[in-house]
Short mmCIF file of C-alpha atoms in Angstrom, two decimals:
data_model
loop_
_atom_site.label_atom_id
_atom_site.label_comp_id
_atom_site.label_asym_id
_atom_site.label_seq_id
_atom_site.Cartn_x
_atom_site.Cartn_y
_atom_site.Cartn_z
CA MET A 240 118.48 116.14 127.24
CA GLN A 241 117.52 118.64 124.56
CA ALA A 242 121.08 118.72 123.20
CA ALA A 243 121.32 114.91 123.18
CA ARG A 244 118.03 114.56 121.34
CA ALA A 245 119.07 117.20 118.80
CA ALA A 246 122.38 115.38 118.28
CA LYS A 247 120.59 112.07 117.72
CA ALA A 248 118.17 113.77 115.28
CA ALA A 249 121.23 115.01 113.36
CA ASN A 250 122.71 111.47 113.28
CA MET A 251 125.42 112.43 115.75
CA ASP A 252 126.70 110.08 118.44
CA VAL A 253 126.23 110.99 122.09
CA ILE A 254 128.84 110.10 124.71
CA ALA A 255 128.03 110.41 128.41
CA GLY A 256 130.26 110.21 131.43
CA ALA A 257 130.42 106.87 133.23
CA PRO A 258 131.03 108.70 136.54
CA ASN A 259 127.63 110.34 136.01
CA ILE A 260 126.02 106.87 136.14
CA VAL A 261 128.02 105.85 139.21
CA ARG A 262 127.25 109.09 141.07
CA GLY A 263 123.57 108.92 140.15
CA GLY A 264 123.73 112.17 138.21
CA SER A 265 125.89 115.02 137.02
CA HIS A 266 128.21 116.73 139.49
CA SER A 267 127.56 120.03 137.72
CA GLY A 268 123.79 119.95 137.31
CA ASN A 269 123.71 118.67 133.73
CA VAL A 270 121.52 115.84 132.47
CA ALA A 271 121.76 112.51 134.26
CA ALA A 272 123.33 109.84 132.05
CA ALA A 273 120.69 107.39 133.34
CA ASP A 274 118.03 109.64 131.81
CA LEU A 275 119.90 109.62 128.50
CA LEU A 276 120.07 105.83 128.69
CA ALA A 277 116.35 105.54 129.44
CA SER A 278 115.60 107.80 126.45
CA GLU A 279 117.95 105.80 124.20
CA ALA A 280 119.88 109.02 123.65
CA VAL A 281 123.38 107.78 124.54
CA ASP A 282 125.73 105.73 122.37
CA ALA A 283 128.74 105.27 124.62
CA PHE A 284 130.16 105.96 128.05
CA ALA A 285 133.59 107.46 128.65
CA SER A 286 135.66 108.58 131.61
CA ASP A 287 138.74 110.72 131.79
CA TYR A 288 138.99 111.19 135.55
CA VAL A 289 137.58 107.97 137.09
CA PRO A 290 138.63 105.12 134.76
CA ASN A 291 137.22 102.35 136.95
CA SER A 292 133.78 103.97 136.65
CA LEU A 293 133.45 102.42 133.19
CA ILE A 294 133.11 98.88 134.55
CA GLU A 295 130.95 100.00 137.45
CA ALA A 296 128.64 101.97 135.13
CA ALA A 297 128.22 98.96 132.85
CA PHE A 298 127.18 96.74 135.73
CA LEU A 299 124.86 99.42 137.12
CA CYS A 300 123.13 99.65 133.71
CA ALA A 301 122.90 95.90 133.15
CA ASP A 302 119.56 95.50 134.94
CA ARG A 303 117.99 98.15 132.69
CA ILE A 304 119.42 97.23 129.30
CA GLY A 305 121.04 93.81 129.72
CA LEU A 306 124.69 93.05 130.36
CA PRO A 307 125.78 92.62 126.70
CA ARG A 308 124.44 96.05 125.70
CA ALA A 309 125.80 97.64 128.88
CA ILE A 310 129.29 96.23 128.25
CA ALA A 311 129.11 97.44 124.63
CA LEU A 312 128.57 101.00 125.92
CA VAL A 313 132.04 100.91 127.50
CA SER A 314 133.85 98.70 124.98
CA GLU A 315 132.54 98.21 121.44
CA GLN A 316 130.82 101.57 121.10
CA PRO A 317 133.74 103.77 122.24
CA ALA A 318 136.11 101.74 120.05
CA ARG A 319 133.81 102.21 117.06
CA LEU A 320 133.52 105.94 117.69
CA ALA A 321 137.31 106.21 117.86
CA GLY A 322 137.70 104.27 114.60
CA LEU A 323 139.35 101.31 116.36
CA THR A 324 137.68 98.54 114.41
CA ASP A 325 140.00 95.79 115.69
CA ARG A 326 138.84 95.94 119.32
CA GLY A 327 135.89 96.41 121.64
CA ARG A 328 134.22 93.04 121.22
CA ILE A 329 134.95 89.35 121.42
CA ALA A 330 135.03 88.02 117.86
CA PRO A 331 137.43 86.36 115.40
CA GLY A 332 140.04 88.80 114.14
CA GLN A 333 139.73 91.16 117.11
CA ARG A 334 142.68 92.16 119.33
CA ALA A 335 141.65 90.09 122.35
CA ASP A 336 141.79 92.91 124.89
CA LEU A 337 139.87 91.31 127.75
CA VAL A 338 139.02 92.05 131.35
CA ARG A 339 137.90 89.37 133.79
CA VAL A 340 135.57 90.81 136.39
CA ARG A 341 134.09 89.28 139.53
CA LEU A 342 131.27 90.81 141.51
CA HIS A 343 131.96 91.45 145.17
CA ASP A 344 128.41 91.92 146.43
CA THR A 345 127.30 94.36 143.70
CA LEU A 346 130.68 95.99 143.04
CA PRO A 347 132.59 94.73 139.97
CA VAL A 348 136.25 94.03 140.73
CA VAL A 349 138.84 93.53 137.97
CA ARG A 350 140.56 90.17 138.47
CA GLN A 351 142.65 89.77 135.29
CA VAL A 352 143.47 91.78 132.16
CA TRP A 353 144.68 90.69 128.74
CA ARG A 354 146.04 93.05 126.08
CA ALA A 355 146.24 91.68 122.55
CA GLY A 356 145.80 88.19 124.01
CA GLU A 357 148.68 88.51 126.49
CA ARG A 358 147.90 88.57 130.19
CA VAL A 359 149.17 91.82 131.72
CA ALA A 360 147.49 91.81 135.14
#
């Protein structure tokens, strides 16, 4: 938490692991991403080893921060941080990378995927 707060004070962006949200905490004893979220000390979620955790983390956070902001943590914000200004949100002039999700009980399940407006799954 101290490092995240120092980064925010220095106008740096903070990225937390989506699996951390899904697991309910860090697997290595580091700060819980939910605590960063509650402290408004996280700008985006990422995942390199559990890609589907991004969608699950967004839906798990939706009750706390609202679905639009939660989805932005796994779409618009990571795209912005990577300099990909043509994606990450639904708006005119954007790439139209879309994911259709349906909740099965409380678990989000990907139903369809579009890349650059073309359905791929």
